mmCIF file of C-alpha atoms in Angstrom:
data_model
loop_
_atom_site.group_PDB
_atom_site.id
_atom_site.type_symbol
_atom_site.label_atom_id
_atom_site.label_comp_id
_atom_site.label_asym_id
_atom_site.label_seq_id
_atom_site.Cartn_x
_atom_site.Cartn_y
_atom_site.Cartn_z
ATOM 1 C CA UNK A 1 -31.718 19.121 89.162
ATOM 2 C CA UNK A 2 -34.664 16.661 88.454
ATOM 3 C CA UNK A 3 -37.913 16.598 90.449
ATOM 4 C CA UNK A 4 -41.333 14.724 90.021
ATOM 5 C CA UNK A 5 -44.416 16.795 90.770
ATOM 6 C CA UNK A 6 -48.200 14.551 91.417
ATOM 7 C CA UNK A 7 -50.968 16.076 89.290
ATOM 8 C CA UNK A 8 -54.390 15.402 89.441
ATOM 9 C CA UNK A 9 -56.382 15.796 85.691
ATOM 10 C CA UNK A 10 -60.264 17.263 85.374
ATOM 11 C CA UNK A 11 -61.211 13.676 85.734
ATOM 12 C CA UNK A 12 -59.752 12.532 88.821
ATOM 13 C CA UNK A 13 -56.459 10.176 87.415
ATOM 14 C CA UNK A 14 -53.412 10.676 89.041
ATOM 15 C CA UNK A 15 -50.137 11.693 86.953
ATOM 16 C CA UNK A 16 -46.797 12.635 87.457
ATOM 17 C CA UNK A 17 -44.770 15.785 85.943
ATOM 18 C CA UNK A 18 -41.204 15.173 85.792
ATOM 19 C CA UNK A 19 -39.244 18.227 85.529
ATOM 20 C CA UNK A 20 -35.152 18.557 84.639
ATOM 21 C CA UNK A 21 -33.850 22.233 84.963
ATOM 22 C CA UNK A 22 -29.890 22.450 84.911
ATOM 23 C CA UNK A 23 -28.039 26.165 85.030
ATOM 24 C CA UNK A 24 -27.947 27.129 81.613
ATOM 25 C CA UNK A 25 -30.202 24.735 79.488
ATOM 26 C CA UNK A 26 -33.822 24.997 78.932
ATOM 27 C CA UNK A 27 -35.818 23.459 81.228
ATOM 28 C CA UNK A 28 -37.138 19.646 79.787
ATOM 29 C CA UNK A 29 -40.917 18.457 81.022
ATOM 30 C CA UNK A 30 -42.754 14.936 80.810
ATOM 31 C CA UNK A 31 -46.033 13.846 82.034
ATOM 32 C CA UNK A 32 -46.479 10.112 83.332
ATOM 33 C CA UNK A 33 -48.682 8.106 84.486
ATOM 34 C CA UNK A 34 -46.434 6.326 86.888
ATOM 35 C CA UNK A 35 -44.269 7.421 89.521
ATOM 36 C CA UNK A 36 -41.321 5.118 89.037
ATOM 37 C CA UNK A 37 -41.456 5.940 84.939
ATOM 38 C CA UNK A 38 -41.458 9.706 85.837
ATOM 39 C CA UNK A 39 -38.024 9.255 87.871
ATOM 40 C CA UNK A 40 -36.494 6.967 85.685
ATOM 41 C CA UNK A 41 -36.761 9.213 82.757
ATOM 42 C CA UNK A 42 -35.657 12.493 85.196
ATOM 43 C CA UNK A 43 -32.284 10.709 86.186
ATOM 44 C CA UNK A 44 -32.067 9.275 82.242
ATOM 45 C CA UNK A 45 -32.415 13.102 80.718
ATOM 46 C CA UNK A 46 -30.653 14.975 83.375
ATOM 47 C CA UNK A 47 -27.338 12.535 82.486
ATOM 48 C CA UNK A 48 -28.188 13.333 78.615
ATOM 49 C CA UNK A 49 -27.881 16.924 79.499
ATOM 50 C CA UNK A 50 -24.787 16.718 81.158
ATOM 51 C CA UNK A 51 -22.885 14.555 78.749
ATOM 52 C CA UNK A 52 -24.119 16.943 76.184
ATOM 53 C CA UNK A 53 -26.216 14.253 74.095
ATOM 54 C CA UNK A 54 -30.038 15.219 75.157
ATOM 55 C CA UNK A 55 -30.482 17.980 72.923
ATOM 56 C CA UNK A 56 -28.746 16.743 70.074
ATOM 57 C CA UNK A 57 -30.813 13.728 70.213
ATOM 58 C CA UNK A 58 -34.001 15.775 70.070
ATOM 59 C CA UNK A 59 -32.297 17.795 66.846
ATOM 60 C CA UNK A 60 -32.075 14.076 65.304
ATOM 61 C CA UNK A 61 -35.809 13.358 66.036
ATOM 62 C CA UNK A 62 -36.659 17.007 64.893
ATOM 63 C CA UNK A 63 -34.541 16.868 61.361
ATOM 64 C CA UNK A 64 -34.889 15.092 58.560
ATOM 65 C CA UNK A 65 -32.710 13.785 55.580
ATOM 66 C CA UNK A 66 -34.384 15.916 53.355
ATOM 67 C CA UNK A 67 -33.241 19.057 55.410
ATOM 68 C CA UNK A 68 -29.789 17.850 56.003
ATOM 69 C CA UNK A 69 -29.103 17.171 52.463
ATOM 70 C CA UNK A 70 -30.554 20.654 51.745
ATOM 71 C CA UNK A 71 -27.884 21.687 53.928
ATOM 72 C CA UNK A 72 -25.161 20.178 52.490
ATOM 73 C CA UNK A 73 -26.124 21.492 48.939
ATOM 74 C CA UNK A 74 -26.139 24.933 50.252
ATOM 75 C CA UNK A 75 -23.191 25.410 52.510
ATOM 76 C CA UNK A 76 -20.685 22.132 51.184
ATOM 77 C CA UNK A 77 -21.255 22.001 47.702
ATOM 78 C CA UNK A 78 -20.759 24.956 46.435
ATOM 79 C CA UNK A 79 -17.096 24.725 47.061
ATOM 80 C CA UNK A 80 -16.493 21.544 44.961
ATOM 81 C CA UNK A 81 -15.499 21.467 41.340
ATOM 82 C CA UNK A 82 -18.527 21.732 38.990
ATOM 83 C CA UNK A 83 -18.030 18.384 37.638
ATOM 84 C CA UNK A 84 -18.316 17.159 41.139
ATOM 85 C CA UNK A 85 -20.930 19.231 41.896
ATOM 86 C CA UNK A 86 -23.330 18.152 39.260
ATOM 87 C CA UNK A 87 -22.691 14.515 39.723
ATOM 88 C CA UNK A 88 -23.513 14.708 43.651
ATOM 89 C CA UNK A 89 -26.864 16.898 42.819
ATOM 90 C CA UNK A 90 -28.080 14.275 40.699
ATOM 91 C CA UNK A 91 -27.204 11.185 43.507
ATOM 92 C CA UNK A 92 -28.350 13.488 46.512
ATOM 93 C CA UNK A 93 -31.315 14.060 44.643
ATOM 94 C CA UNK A 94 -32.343 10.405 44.527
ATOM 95 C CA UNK A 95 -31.552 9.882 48.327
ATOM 96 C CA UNK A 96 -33.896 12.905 48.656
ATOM 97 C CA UNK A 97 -36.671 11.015 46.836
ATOM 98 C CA UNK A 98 -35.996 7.581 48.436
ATOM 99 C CA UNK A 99 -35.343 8.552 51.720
ATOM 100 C CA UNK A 100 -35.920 12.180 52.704
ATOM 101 C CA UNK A 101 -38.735 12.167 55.428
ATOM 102 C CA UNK A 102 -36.885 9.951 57.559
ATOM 103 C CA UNK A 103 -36.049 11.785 60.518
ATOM 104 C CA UNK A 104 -32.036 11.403 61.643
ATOM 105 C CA UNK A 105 -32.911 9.480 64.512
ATOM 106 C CA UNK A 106 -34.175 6.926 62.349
ATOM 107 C CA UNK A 107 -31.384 6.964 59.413
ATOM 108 C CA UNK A 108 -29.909 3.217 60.337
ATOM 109 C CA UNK A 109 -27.360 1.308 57.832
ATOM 110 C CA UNK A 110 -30.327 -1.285 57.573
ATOM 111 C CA UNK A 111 -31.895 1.203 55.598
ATOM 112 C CA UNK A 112 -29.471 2.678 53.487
ATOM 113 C CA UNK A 113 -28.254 -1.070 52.879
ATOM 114 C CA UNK A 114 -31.926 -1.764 51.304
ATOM 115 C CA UNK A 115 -31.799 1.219 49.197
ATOM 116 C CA UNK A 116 -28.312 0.056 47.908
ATOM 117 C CA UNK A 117 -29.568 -2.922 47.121
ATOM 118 C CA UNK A 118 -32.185 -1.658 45.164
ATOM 119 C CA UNK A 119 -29.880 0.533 43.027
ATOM 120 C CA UNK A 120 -28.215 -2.398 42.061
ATOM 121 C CA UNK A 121 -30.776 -3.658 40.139
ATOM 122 C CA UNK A 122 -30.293 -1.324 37.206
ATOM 123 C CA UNK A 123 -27.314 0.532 38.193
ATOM 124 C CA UNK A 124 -23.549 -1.016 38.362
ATOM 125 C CA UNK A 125 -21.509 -2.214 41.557
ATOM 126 C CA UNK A 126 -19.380 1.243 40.777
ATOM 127 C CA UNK A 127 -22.073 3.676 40.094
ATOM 128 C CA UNK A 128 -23.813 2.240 43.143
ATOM 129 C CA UNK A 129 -20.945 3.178 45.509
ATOM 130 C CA UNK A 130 -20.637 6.467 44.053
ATOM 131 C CA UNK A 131 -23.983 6.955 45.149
ATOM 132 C CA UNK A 132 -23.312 5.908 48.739
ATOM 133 C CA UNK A 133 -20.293 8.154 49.024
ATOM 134 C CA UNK A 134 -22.183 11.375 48.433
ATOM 135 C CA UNK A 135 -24.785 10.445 51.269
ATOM 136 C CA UNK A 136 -21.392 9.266 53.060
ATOM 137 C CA UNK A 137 -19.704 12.783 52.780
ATOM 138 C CA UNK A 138 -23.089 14.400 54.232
ATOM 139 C CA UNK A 139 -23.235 12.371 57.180
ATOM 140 C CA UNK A 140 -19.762 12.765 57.872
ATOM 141 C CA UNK A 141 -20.090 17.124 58.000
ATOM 142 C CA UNK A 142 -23.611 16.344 60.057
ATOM 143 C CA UNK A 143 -21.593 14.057 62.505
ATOM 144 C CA UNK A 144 -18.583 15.864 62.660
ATOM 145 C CA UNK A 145 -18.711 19.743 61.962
ATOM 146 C CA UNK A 146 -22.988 19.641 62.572
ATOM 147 C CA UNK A 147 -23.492 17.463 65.317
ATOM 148 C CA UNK A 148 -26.510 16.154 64.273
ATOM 149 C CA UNK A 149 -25.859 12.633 63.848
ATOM 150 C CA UNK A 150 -23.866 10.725 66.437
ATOM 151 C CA UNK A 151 -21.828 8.717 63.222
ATOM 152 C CA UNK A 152 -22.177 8.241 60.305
ATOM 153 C CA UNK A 153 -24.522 5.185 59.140
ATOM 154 C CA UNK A 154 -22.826 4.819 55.750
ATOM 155 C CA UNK A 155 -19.517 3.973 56.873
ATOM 156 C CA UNK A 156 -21.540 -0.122 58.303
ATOM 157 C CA UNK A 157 -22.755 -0.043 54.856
ATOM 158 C CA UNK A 158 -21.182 -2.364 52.298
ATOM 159 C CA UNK A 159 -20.002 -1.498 49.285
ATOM 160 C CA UNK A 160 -21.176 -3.124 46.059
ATOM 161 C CA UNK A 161 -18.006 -5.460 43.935
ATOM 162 C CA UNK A 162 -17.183 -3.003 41.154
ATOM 163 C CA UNK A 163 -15.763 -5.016 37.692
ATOM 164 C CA UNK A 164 -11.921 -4.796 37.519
ATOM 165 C CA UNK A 165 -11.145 -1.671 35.806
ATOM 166 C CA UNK A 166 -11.191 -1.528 31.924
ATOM 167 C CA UNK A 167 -7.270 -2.110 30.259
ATOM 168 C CA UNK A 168 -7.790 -1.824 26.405
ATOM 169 C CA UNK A 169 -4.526 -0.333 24.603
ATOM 170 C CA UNK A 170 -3.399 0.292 21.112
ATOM 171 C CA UNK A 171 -1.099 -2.733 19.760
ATOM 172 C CA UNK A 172 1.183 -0.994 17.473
ATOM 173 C CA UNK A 173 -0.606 -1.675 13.755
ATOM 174 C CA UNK A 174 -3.446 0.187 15.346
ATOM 175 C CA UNK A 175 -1.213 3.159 16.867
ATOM 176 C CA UNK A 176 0.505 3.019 13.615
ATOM 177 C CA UNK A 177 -2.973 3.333 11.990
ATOM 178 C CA UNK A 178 -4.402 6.148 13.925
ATOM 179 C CA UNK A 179 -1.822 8.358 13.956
ATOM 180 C CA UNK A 180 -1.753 8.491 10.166
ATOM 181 C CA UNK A 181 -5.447 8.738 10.188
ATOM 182 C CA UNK A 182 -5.297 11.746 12.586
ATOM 183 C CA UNK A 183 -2.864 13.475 10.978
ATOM 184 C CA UNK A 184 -4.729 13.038 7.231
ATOM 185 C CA UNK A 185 -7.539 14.454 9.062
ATOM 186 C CA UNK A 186 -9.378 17.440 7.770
ATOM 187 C CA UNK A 187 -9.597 18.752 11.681
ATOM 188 C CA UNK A 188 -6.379 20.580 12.232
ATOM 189 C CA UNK A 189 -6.186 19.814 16.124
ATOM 190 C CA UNK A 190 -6.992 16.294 16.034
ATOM 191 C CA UNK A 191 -3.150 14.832 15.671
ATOM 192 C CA UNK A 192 -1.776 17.169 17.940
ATOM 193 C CA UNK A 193 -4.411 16.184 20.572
ATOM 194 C CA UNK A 194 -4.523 12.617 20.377
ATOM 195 C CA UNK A 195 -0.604 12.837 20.127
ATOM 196 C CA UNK A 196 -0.697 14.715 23.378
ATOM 197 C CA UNK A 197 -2.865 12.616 24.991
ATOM 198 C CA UNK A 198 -0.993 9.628 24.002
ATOM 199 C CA UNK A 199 1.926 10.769 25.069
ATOM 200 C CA UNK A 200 1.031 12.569 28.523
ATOM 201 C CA UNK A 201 -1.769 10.028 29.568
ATOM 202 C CA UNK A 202 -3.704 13.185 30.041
ATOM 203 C CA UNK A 203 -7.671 12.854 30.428
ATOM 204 C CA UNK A 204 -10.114 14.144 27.461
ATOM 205 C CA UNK A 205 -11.287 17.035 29.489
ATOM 206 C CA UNK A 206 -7.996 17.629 30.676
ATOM 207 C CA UNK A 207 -6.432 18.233 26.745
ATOM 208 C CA UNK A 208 -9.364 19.908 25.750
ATOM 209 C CA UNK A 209 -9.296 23.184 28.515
ATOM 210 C CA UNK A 210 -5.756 23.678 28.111
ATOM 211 C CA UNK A 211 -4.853 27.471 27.824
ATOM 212 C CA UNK A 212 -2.079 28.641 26.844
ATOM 213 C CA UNK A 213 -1.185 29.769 30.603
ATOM 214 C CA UNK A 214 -1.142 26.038 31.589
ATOM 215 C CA UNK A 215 1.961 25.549 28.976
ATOM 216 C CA UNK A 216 5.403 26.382 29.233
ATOM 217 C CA UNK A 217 7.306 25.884 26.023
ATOM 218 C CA UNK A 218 10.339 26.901 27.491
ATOM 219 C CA UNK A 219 10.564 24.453 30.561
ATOM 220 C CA UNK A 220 8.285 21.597 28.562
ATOM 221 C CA UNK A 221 5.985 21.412 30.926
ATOM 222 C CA UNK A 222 2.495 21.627 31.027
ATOM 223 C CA UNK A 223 0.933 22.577 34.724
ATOM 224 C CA UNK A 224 -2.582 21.325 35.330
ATOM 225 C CA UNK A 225 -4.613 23.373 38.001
ATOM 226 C CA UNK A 226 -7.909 21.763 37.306
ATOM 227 C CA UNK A 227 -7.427 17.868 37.703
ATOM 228 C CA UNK A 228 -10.188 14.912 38.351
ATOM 229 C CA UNK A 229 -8.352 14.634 41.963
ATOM 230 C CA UNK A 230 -8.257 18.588 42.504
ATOM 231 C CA UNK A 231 -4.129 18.620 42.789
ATOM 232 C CA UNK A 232 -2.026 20.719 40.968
ATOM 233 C CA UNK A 233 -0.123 18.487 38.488
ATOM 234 C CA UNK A 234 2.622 18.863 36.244
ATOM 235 C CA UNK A 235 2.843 17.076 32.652
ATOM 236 C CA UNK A 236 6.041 16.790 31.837
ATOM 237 C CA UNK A 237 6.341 17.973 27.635
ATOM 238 C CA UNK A 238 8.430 15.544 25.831
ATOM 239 C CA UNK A 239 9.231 14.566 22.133
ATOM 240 C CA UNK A 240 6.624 14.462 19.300
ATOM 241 C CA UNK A 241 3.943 16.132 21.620
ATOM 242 C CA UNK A 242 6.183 19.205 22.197
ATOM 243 C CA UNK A 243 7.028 19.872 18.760
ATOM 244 C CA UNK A 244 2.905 19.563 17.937
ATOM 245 C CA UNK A 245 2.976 22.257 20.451
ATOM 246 C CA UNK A 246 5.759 24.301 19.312
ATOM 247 C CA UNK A 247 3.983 24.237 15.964
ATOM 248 C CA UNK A 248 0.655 25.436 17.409
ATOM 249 C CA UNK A 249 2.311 28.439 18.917
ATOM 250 C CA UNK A 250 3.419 29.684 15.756
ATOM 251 C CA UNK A 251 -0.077 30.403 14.979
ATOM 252 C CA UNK A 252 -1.798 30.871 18.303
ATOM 253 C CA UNK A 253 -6.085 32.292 17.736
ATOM 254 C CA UNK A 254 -5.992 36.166 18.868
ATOM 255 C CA UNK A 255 -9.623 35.825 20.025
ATOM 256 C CA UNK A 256 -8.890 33.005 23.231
ATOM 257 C CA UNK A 257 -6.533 31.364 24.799
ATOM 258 C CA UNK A 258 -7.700 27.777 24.449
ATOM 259 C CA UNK A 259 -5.031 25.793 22.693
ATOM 260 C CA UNK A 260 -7.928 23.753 20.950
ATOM 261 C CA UNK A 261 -10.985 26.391 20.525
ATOM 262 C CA UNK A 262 -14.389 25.758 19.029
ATOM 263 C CA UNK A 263 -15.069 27.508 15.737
ATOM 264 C CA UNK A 264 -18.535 28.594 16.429
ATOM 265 C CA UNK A 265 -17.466 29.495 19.792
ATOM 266 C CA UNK A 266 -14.020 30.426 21.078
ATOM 267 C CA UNK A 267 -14.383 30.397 24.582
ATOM 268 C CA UNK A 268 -15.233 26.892 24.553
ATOM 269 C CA UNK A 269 -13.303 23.695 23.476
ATOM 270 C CA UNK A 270 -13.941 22.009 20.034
ATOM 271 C CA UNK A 271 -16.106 19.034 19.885
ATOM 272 C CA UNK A 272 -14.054 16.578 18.386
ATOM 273 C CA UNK A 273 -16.516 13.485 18.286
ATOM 274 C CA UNK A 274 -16.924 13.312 14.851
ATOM 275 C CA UNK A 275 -13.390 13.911 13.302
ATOM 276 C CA UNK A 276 -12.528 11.212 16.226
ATOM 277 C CA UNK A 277 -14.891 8.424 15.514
ATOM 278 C CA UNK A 278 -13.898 9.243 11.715
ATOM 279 C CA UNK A 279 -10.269 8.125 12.273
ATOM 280 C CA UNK A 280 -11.358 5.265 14.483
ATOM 281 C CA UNK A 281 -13.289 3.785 11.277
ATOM 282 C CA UNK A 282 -10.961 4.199 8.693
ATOM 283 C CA UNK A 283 -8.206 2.960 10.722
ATOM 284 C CA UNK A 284 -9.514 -0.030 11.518
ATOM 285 C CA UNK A 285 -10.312 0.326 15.170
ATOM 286 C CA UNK A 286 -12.844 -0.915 17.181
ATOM 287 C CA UNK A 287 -13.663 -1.215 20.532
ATOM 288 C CA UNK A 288 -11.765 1.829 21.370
ATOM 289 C CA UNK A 289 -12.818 5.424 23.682
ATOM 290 C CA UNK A 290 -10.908 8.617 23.530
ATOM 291 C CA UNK A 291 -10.074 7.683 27.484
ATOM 292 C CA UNK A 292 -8.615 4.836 26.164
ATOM 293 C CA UNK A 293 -5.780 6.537 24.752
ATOM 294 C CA UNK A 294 -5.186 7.452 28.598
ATOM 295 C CA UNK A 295 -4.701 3.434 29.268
ATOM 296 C CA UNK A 296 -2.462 3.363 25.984
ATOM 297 C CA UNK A 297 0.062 5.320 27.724
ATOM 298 C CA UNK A 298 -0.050 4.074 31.145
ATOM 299 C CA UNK A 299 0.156 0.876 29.497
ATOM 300 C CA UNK A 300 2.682 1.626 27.107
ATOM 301 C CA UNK A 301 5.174 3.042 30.692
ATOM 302 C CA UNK A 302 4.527 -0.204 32.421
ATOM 303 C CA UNK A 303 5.676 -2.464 29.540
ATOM 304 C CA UNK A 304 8.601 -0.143 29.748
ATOM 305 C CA UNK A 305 9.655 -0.708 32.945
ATOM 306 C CA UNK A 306 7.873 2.277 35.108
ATOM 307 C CA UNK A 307 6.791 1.228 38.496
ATOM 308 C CA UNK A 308 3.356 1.440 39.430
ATOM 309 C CA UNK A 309 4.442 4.728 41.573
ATOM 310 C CA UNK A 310 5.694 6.054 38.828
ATOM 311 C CA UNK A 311 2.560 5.816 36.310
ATOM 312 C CA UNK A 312 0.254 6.988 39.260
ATOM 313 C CA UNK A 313 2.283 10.107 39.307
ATOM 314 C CA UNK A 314 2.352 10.817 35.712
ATOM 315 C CA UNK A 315 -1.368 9.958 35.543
ATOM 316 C CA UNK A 316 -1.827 11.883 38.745
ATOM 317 C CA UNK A 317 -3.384 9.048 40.799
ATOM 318 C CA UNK A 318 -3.564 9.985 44.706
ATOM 319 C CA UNK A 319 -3.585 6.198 45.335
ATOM 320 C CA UNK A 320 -1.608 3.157 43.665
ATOM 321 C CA UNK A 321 -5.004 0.867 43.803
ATOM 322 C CA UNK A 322 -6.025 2.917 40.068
ATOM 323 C CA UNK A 323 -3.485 1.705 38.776
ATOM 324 C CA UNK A 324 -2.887 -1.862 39.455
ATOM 325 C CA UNK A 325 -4.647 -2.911 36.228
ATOM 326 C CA UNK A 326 -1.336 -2.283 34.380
ATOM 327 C CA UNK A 327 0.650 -4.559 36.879
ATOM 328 C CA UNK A 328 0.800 -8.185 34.531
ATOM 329 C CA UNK A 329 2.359 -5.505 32.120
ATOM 330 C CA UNK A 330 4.561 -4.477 34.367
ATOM 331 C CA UNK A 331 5.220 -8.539 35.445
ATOM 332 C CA UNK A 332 5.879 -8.981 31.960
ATOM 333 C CA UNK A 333 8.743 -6.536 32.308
ATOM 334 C CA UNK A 334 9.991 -7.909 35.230
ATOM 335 C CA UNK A 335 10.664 -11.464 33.779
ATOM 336 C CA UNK A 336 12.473 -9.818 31.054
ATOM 337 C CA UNK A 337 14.631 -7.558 33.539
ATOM 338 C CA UNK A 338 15.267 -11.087 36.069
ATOM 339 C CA UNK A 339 16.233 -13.326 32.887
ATOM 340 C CA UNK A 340 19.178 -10.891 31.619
ATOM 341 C CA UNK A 341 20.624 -10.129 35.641
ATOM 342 C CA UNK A 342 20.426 -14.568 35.558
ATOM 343 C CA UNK A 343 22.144 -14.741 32.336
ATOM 344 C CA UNK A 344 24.701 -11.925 33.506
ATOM 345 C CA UNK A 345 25.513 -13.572 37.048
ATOM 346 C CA UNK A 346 25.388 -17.612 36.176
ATOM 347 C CA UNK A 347 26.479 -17.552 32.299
ATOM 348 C CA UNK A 348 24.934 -20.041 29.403
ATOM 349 C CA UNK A 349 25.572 -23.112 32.016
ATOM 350 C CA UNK A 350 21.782 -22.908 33.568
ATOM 351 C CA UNK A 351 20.170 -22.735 29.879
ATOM 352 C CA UNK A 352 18.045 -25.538 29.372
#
């Protein structure tokens, strides 16, 4: 129950205590110097208390974002994938700097929307967002599993336009081109991997940790525990990739399992950036990323037909939005598929 108490100071003025003690929480004081402001706030805290929002509310006022993120890094974290993990350190790190003395109570989207804004000034519309969905994750464990923020501000933040995404593929002169190139190459992994990438659509970092556990010869399959997305993905083994493979085998390194080792060290991938950029050059290629050889295939299944379900699950997309780049290709396809079912059902007559 709430009750206000008169109190007279050392020097004669008149105050009022207002006092809120309710079975089981700790009892809540205020001094004022007005009667009517004493009550008000008794009746205002002692509903707080009961709806189970007073005490939160003072955790807000008492925490800052410095301590929540802090939190976050040492109880969230450290159960994402490294790659994650060293990506969020470096944005959370920022927010620390920018914004980490603000107490919760005072973490508004206004704010957040100003500090977007002045990313943007040197940073891109999509590194920018990446940015606001690591503070985004945080505030959605401190509203949810913490209880220290009543939502989270992020979500009434806007994001910034990110460009549409990059579709550069090899025509076939330059496929032609580098696949002679890698294969003349003094680096004996570099045709099998860029022939495996090509044909997989697999991601750099993906091609380069492969163990011999992931493959299986036998089914032609390759079984990806690791991904971007952190599913479980199967790469289906087909044609001149599998053979590459099937080559490999026949003289696997004793000393790891890595299908593509490094020579000074085993238990790490090769670094194949210069026998790479080598090939680009003397086949005549420019403009061109290994990760591009990634677009080259999901490219290359669109203007054959595949459905934009169906390159999202051999890419291993969660969502179809990645890959509606590749959709005019598919389009293109389309036409081709409508004008032979016309020419089947209404004959020459409609030619023009």
């Amino acid at each position: 129950m709430a009750t206000v108490t008169k109190l007279k100071t050392k020097a004669g003025q008149v105050r009022y205590k207002a006092r809120v003690r309710i079975t089981g929480y700790p009892v809540v004081n205020k001094t004022f110097p007005r009667k009517t402001d004493a009550h008000a706030w008794a009746a205002k805290v002692e509903k707080q208390i009961l709806d189970g929002t007073y005490f939160e509310h003072q955790e807000r006022r008492r925490n800052t974002v410095d301590a929540l993120i802090d939190r976050y890094l040492g109880t969230v974290l450290p159960d994402k994938k490294p790659s994650t993990q060293r990506d969020q350190v470096r944005q959370l790190a920022w927010w620390k700097r920018e914004i980490g003395k603000t107490t919760l109570d005072r973490l508004r989207p206004a704010l957040i929307a100003e500090k977007r804004d002045e990313l943007a000034k040197d940073r891109s519309g999509s590194t920018v967002n990446r940015y606001l969905a690591a503070l985004s994750h945080v505030c959605t464990v401190a509203s949810s599993e913490w209880h220290l923020l009543e939502d989270n501000p992020v979500r009434k933040v806007r994001k910034r336009p990110e460009p549409r995404g990059r579709v550069r593929f090899l025509d076939d002169r330059e496929r032609t081109a580098l696949l002679e190139q890698t294969a003349a190459s003094p680096n004996p992994y570099l045709h099998t991997i860029v022939t495996l990438a090509l044909s997989t659509g697999m991601r750099h970092g993906e091609v380069m940790n492969l163990t011999w556990h992931n493959v299986d010869l036998s089914r032609r399959v390759i079984v990806l525990g690791d991904t971007k997305n952190g599913e479980r993905r199967a790469v289906p083994l087909i044609g001149e990739a599998l053979d590459r493979l099937k080559d490999l085998r026949q003289a696997p390194r004793i000393d790891t399992d890595l299908l593509f080792p490094s020579y000074k060290d085993s238990r790490k991938p090769m670094d194949i950036r210069g026998a790479w950029g080598k090939a680009l050059e003397d086949a005549g290629i420019e403009d061109f990323v290994f990760h591009d050889l990634r677009h080259t295939a999901a490219s290359y299944l669109a203007m054959h037909g595949a459905t934009t379900s169906e390159i999202a699950a051999v890419l291993g997309h969660k969502t179809l939005a990645m890959v509606a780049r590749y959709s005019h290709l598919s389009e293109q396809h389309t036409v081709g598929v409508l004008e032979r079912m016309n020419a089947s059902v209404f004959g020459d007559e409609r030619k023009t």
